Short mmCIF file of C-alpha atoms in Angstrom, two decimals:
data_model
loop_
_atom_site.label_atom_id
_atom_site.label_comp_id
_atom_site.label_asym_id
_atom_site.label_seq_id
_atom_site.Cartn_x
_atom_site.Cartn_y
_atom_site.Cartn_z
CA UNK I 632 0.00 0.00 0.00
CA UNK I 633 1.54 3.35 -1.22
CA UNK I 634 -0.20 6.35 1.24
CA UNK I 635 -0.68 9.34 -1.27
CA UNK I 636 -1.96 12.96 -1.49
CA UNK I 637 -4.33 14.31 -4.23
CA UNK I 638 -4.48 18.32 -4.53
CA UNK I 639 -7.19 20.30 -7.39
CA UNK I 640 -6.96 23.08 -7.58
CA UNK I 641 -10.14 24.39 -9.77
CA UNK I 642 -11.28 27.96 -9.94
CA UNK I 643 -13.92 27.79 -7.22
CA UNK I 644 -12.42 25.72 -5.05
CA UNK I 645 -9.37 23.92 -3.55
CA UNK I 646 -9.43 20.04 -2.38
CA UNK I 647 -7.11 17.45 -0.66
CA UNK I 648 -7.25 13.84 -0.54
CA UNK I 649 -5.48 11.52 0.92
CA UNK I 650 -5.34 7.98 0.37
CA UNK I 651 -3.69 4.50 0.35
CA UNK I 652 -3.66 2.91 -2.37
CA UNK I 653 -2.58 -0.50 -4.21
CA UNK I 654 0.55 -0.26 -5.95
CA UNK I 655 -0.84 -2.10 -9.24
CA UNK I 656 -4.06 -0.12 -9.05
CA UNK I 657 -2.80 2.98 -11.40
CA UNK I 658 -5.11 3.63 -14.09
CA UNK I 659 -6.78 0.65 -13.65
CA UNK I 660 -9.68 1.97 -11.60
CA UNK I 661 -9.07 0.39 -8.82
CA UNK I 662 -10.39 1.73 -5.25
CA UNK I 663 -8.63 4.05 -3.02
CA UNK I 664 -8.69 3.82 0.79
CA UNK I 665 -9.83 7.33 1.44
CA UNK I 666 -8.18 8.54 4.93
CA UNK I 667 -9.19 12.22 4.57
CA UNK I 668 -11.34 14.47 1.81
CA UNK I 669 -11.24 18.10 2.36
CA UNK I 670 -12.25 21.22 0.66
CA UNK I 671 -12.13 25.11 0.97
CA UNK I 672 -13.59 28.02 -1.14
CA UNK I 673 -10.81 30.27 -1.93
CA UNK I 674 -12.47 31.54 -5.35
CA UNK I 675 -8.67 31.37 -7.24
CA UNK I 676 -10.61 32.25 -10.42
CA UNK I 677 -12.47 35.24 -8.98
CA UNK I 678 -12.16 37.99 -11.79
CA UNK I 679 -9.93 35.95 -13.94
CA UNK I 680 -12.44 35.92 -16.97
CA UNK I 681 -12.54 40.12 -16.51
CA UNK I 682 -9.12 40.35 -16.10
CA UNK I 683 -6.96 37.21 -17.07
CA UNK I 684 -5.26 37.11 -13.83
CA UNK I 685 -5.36 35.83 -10.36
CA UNK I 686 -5.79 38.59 -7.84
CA UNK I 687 -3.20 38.34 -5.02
CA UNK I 688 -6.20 38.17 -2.45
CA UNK I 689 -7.45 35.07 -4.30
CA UNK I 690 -3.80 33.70 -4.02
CA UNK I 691 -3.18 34.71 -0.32
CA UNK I 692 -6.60 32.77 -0.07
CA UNK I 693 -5.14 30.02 -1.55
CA UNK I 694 -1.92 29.56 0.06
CA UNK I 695 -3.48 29.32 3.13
CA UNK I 696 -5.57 26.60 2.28
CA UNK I 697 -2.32 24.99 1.12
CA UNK I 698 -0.41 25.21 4.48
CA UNK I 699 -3.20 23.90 6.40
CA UNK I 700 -3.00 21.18 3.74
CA UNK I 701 0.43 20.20 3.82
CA UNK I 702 0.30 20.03 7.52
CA UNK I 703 -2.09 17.24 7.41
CA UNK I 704 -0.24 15.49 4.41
CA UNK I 705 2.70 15.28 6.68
CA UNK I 706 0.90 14.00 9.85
CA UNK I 707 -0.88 11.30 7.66
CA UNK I 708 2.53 10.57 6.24
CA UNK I 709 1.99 10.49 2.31
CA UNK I 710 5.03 9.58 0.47
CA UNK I 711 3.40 11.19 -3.25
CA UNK I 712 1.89 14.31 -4.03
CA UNK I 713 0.34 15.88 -6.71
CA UNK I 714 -1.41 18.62 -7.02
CA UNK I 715 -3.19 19.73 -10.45
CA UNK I 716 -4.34 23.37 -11.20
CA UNK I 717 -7.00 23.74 -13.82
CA UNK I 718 -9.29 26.25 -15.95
CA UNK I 719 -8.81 29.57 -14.13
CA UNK I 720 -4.53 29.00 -13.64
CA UNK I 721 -5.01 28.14 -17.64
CA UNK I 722 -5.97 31.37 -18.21
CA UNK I 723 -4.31 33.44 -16.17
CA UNK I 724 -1.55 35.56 -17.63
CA UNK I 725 0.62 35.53 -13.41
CA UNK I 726 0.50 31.78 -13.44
CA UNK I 727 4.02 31.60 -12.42
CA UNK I 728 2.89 33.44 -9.00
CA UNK I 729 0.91 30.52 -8.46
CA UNK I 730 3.38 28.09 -8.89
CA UNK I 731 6.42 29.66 -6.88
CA UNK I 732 4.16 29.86 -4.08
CA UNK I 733 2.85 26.17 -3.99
CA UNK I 734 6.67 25.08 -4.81
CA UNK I 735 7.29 27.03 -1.51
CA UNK I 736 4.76 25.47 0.69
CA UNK I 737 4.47 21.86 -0.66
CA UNK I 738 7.72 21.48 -2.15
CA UNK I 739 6.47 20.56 -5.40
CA UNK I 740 5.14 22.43 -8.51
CA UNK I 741 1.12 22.61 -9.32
CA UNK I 742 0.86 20.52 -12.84
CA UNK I 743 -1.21 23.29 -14.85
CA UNK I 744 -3.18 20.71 -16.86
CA UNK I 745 -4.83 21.09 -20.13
CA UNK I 746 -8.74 20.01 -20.31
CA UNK I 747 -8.04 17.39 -22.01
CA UNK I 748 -6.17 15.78 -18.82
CA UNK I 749 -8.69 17.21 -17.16
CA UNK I 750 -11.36 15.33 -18.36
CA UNK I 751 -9.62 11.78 -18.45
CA UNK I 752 -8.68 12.28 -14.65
CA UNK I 753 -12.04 12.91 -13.75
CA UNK I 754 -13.22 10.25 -16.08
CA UNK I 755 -11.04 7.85 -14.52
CA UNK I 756 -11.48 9.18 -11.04
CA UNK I 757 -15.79 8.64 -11.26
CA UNK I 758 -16.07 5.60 -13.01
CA UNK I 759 -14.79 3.18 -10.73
CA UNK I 760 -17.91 3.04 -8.63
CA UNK I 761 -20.23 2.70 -11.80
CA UNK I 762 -20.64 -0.97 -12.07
CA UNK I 763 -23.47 -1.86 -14.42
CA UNK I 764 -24.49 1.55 -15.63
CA UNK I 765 -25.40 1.32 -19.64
CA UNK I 766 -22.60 2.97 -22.22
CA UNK I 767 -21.25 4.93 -23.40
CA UNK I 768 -21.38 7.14 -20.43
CA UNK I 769 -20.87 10.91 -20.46
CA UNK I 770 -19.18 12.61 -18.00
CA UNK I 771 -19.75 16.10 -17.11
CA UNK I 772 -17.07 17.96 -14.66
CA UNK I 773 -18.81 21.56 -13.97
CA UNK I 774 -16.60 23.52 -12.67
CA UNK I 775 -15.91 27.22 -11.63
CA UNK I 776 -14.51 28.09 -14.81
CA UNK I 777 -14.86 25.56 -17.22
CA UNK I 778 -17.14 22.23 -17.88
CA UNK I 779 -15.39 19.14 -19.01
CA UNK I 780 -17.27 16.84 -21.01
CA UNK I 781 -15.90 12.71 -21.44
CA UNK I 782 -17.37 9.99 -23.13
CA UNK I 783 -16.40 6.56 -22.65
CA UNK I 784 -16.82 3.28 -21.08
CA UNK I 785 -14.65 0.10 -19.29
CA UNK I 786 -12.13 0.91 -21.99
CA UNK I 787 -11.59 4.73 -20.89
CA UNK I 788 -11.83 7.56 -22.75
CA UNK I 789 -13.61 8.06 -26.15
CA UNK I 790 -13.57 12.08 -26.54
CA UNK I 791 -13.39 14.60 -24.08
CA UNK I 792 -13.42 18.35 -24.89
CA UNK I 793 -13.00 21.49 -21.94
CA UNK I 794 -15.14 24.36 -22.67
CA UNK I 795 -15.03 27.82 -20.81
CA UNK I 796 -18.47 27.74 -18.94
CA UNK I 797 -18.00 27.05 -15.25
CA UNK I 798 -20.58 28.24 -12.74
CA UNK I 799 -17.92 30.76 -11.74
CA UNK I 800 -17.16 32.24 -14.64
CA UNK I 801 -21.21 31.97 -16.01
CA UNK I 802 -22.24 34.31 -12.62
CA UNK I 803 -19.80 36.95 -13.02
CA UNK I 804 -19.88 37.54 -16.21
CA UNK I 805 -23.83 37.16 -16.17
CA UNK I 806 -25.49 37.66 -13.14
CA UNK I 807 -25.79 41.30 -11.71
CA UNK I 808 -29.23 41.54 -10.23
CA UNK I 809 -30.75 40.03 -6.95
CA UNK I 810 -32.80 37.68 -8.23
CA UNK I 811 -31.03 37.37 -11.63
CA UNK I 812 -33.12 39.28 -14.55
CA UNK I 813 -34.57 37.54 -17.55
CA UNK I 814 -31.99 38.84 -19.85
CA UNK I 815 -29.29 37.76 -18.06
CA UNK I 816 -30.16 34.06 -17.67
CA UNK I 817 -31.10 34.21 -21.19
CA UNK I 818 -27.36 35.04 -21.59
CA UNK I 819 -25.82 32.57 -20.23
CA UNK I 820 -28.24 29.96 -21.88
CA UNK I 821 -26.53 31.80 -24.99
CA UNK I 822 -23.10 30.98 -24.36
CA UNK I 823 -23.55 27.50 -22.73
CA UNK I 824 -25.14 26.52 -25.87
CA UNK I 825 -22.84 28.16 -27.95
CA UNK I 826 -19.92 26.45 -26.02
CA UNK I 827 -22.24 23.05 -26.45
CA UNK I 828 -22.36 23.78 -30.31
CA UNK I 829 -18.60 23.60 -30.38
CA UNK I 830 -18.03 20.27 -28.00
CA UNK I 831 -20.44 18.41 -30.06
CA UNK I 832 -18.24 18.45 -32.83
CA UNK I 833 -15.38 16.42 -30.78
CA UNK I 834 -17.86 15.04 -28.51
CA UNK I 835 -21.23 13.38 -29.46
CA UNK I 836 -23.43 14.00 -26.35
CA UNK I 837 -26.77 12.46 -27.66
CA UNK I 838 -25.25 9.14 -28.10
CA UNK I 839 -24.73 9.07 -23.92
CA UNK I 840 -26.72 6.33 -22.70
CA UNK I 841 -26.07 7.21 -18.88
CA UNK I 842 -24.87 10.65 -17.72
CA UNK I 843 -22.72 11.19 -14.19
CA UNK I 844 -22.11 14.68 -13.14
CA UNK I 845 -19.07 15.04 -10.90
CA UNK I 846 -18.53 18.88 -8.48
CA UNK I 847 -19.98 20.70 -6.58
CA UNK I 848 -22.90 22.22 -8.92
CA UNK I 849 -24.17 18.33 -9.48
CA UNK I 850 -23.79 17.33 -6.26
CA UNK I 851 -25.73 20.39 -4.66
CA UNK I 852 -28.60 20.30 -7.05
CA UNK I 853 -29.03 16.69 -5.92
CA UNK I 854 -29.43 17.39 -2.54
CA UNK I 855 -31.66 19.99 -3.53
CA UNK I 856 -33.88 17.84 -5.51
CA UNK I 857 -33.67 14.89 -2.59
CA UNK I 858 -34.70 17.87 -0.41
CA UNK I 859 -31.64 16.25 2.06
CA UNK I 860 -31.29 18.28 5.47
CA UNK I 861 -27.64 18.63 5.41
CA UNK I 862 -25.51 18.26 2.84
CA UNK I 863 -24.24 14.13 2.95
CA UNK I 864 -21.56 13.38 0.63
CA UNK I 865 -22.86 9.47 1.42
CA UNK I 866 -26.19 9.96 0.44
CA UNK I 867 -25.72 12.05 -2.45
CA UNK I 868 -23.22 9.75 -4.32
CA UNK I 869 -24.29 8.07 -6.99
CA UNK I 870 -27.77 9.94 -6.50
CA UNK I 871 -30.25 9.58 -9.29
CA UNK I 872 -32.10 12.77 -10.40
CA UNK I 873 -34.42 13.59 -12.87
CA UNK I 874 -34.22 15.88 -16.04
CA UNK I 875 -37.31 17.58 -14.69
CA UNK I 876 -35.93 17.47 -11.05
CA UNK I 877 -32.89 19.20 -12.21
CA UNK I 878 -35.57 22.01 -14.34
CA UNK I 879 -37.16 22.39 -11.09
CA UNK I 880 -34.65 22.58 -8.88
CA UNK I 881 -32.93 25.29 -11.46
CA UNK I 882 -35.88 27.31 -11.18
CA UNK I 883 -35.93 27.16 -8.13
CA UNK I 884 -32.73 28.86 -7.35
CA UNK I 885 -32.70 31.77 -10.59
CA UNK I 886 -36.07 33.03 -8.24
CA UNK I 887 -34.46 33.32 -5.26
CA UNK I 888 -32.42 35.68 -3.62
CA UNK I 889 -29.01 35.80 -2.18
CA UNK I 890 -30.14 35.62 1.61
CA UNK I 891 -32.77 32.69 0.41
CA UNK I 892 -30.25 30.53 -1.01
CA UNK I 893 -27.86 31.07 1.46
CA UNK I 894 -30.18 29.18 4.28
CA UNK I 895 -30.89 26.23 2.09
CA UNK I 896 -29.65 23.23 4.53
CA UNK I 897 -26.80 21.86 1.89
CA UNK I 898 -25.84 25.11 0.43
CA UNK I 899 -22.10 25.44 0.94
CA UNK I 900 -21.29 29.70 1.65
CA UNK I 901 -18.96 29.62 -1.28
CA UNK I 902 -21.80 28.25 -4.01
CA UNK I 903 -24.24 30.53 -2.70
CA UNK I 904 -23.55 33.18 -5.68
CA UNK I 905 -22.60 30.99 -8.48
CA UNK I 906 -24.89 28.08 -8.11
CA UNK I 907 -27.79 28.87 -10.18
CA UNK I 908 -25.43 29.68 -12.94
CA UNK I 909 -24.04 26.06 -12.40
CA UNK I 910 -27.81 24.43 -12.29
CA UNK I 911 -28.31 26.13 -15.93
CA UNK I 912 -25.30 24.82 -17.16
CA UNK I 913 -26.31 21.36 -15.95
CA UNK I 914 -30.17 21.72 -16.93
CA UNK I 915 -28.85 23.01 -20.88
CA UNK I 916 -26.54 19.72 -20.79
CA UNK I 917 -29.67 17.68 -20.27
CA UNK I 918 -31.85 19.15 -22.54
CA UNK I 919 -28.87 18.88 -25.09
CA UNK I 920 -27.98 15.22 -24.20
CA UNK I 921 -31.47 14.50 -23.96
CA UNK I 922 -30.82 12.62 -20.85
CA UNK I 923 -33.92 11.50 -18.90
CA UNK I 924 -31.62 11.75 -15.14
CA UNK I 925 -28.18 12.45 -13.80
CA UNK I 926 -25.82 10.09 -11.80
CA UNK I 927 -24.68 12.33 -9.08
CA UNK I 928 -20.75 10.95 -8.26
CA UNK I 929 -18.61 11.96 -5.70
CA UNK I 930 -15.95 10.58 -7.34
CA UNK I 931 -14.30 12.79 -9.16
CA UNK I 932 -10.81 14.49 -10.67
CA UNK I 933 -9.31 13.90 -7.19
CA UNK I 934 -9.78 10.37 -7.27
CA UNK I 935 -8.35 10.17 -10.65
CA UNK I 936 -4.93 12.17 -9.12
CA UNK I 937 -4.50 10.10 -6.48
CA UNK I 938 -4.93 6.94 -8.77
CA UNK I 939 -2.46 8.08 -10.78
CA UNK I 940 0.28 8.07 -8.20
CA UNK I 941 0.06 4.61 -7.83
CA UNK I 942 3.03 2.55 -8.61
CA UNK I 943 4.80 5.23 -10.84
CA UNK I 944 5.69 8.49 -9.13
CA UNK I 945 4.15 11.09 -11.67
CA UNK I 946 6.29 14.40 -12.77
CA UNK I 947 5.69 16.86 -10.20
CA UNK I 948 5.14 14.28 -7.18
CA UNK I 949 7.10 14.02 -4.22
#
């Protein structure tokens, strides 16, 4: 057993897991033996589509998450780390800030990975609970900044395709009103489906026979639609939800306000302002796919890091 630490590093969020592991079980999809999961807001990508760089607040916020984090990688005694940065570090013209600052604190660099990694991580990572599901299956990663989209099966990856609407990145370009105004959910309905109009020609999303959603968008409007008291990452994995669950639940949240969503039992304080612009990402995926219900998986890119330092120590791990 090789004890191993898992760091992503998305736009809206940064999580740690750590693991053991079977040497042999790299890529295969084998199961990890989770020994601790952890996320905090920190909002790296916050003005990043405005601007095209990470504000030093965002990566003070960060870097503080990350010291708290290598503490407890050192006290659970991992012997491999990786971390992985994603969509808003991709952008982001001060990357290199980033990266001397993790280098300091972990000791190794962030791996600024391209959506196409992206995708087969999480792919990877989600799929090993998924026994007897009907393929192909289509993966959808909804992130801050940017949605990954997989298809595949037991073999792995068919296509995958990264395109730049994340629930972050959707909101603050979008949303300026308290509830959100017609107009401006109409325009991010624009560019989800324009960003659709270009993955379908890598990716074929109708021919999905089951679809998983993997983050923190899925996840929430699952509990939502289970109407859960607390958010339970138990309960809510591989969750079934309906199409019109998922409309209603969308709904739901573009009518409320700030304050309302804010007291919903499972709403984590750092979706609060972004997650309706998540649920219409998800509920335009549906209607695209013309998927009759989501597999909510809580699975995800983090699983597919730490798999990935099994048996051969991966550039950038330590």
């Amino acid at each position: 057993m090789t004890r191993v630490a898992a760091i992503d590093c998305g736009t809206n969020s940064i999580r740690l897991l750590v693991a053991e592991i079977d040497e042999g079980a790299a890529g295969s999809g084998g199961r990890l033996r989770e020994l601790t999961r952890q996320m905090e807001i920190v909002r790296l990508g916050a003005g990043v589509d405005r601007t095209g760089e990470l504000a030093p607040e965002a990566l003070a916020r960060t870097f503080a998450a990350l010291r708290d984090y290598s503490d407890e990688i050192t006290r659970l005694g991992a012997t491999r780390v990786r971390m992985v940065a994603t969509s808003a570090t991709r952008d982001a013209r001060n990357r290199a800030e980033l990266v001397d600052g993790v280098r300091a604190i972990l000791g190794v660099d962030p791996e600024v990975i391209s959506g196409g990694e992206e995708a087969a991580l999480s792919f990877t990572g989600a799929i090993g609970d998924l026994d007897g599901v009907a393929t192909p299956i289509l993966l959808a990663d909804i992130g801050g900044g940017s949605t990954e989209l997989v298809l595949g099966g037991a073999e792995g990856v068919r296509e995958s395709i990264s395109v730049n609407v994340g629930c972050v990145r959707m909101a603050e370009r979008h949303l300026h009103s308290d509830p959100p105004a017609p107009e401006q959910i109409a325009a991010i309905v624009a560019d989800v489906n324009a960003a659709f109009d270009l993955a379908e020609r890598t990716v074929p999303i109708t021919t999905a026979a089951t679809l998983v959603g993997v983050a923190g968008t899925v996840t929430t409007v699952a509990a939502l639609a289970a109407d859960l008291p607390t958010y339970d990452p138990d309960r809510i994995h591989l969750m079934v939800t309906s199409a019109a669950d998922v409309a209603a639940v969308t709904a739901s949240l573009l009518e409320m306000t700030h304050a309302q969503r804010a007291v919903l039992p499972v709403m984590h304080p750092g979706r609060v302002d972004v997650i309706a612009a998540g649920a219409l990402v998800l509920r335009t995926l549906m209607e695209r796919a013309g998927t009759p219900s989501v597999i909510a998986s809580e699975r995800d890119i983090l699983d597919g890091i730490a798999l990935s330092l099994g048996g051969v120590v991966e550039s950038g791990a330590r």
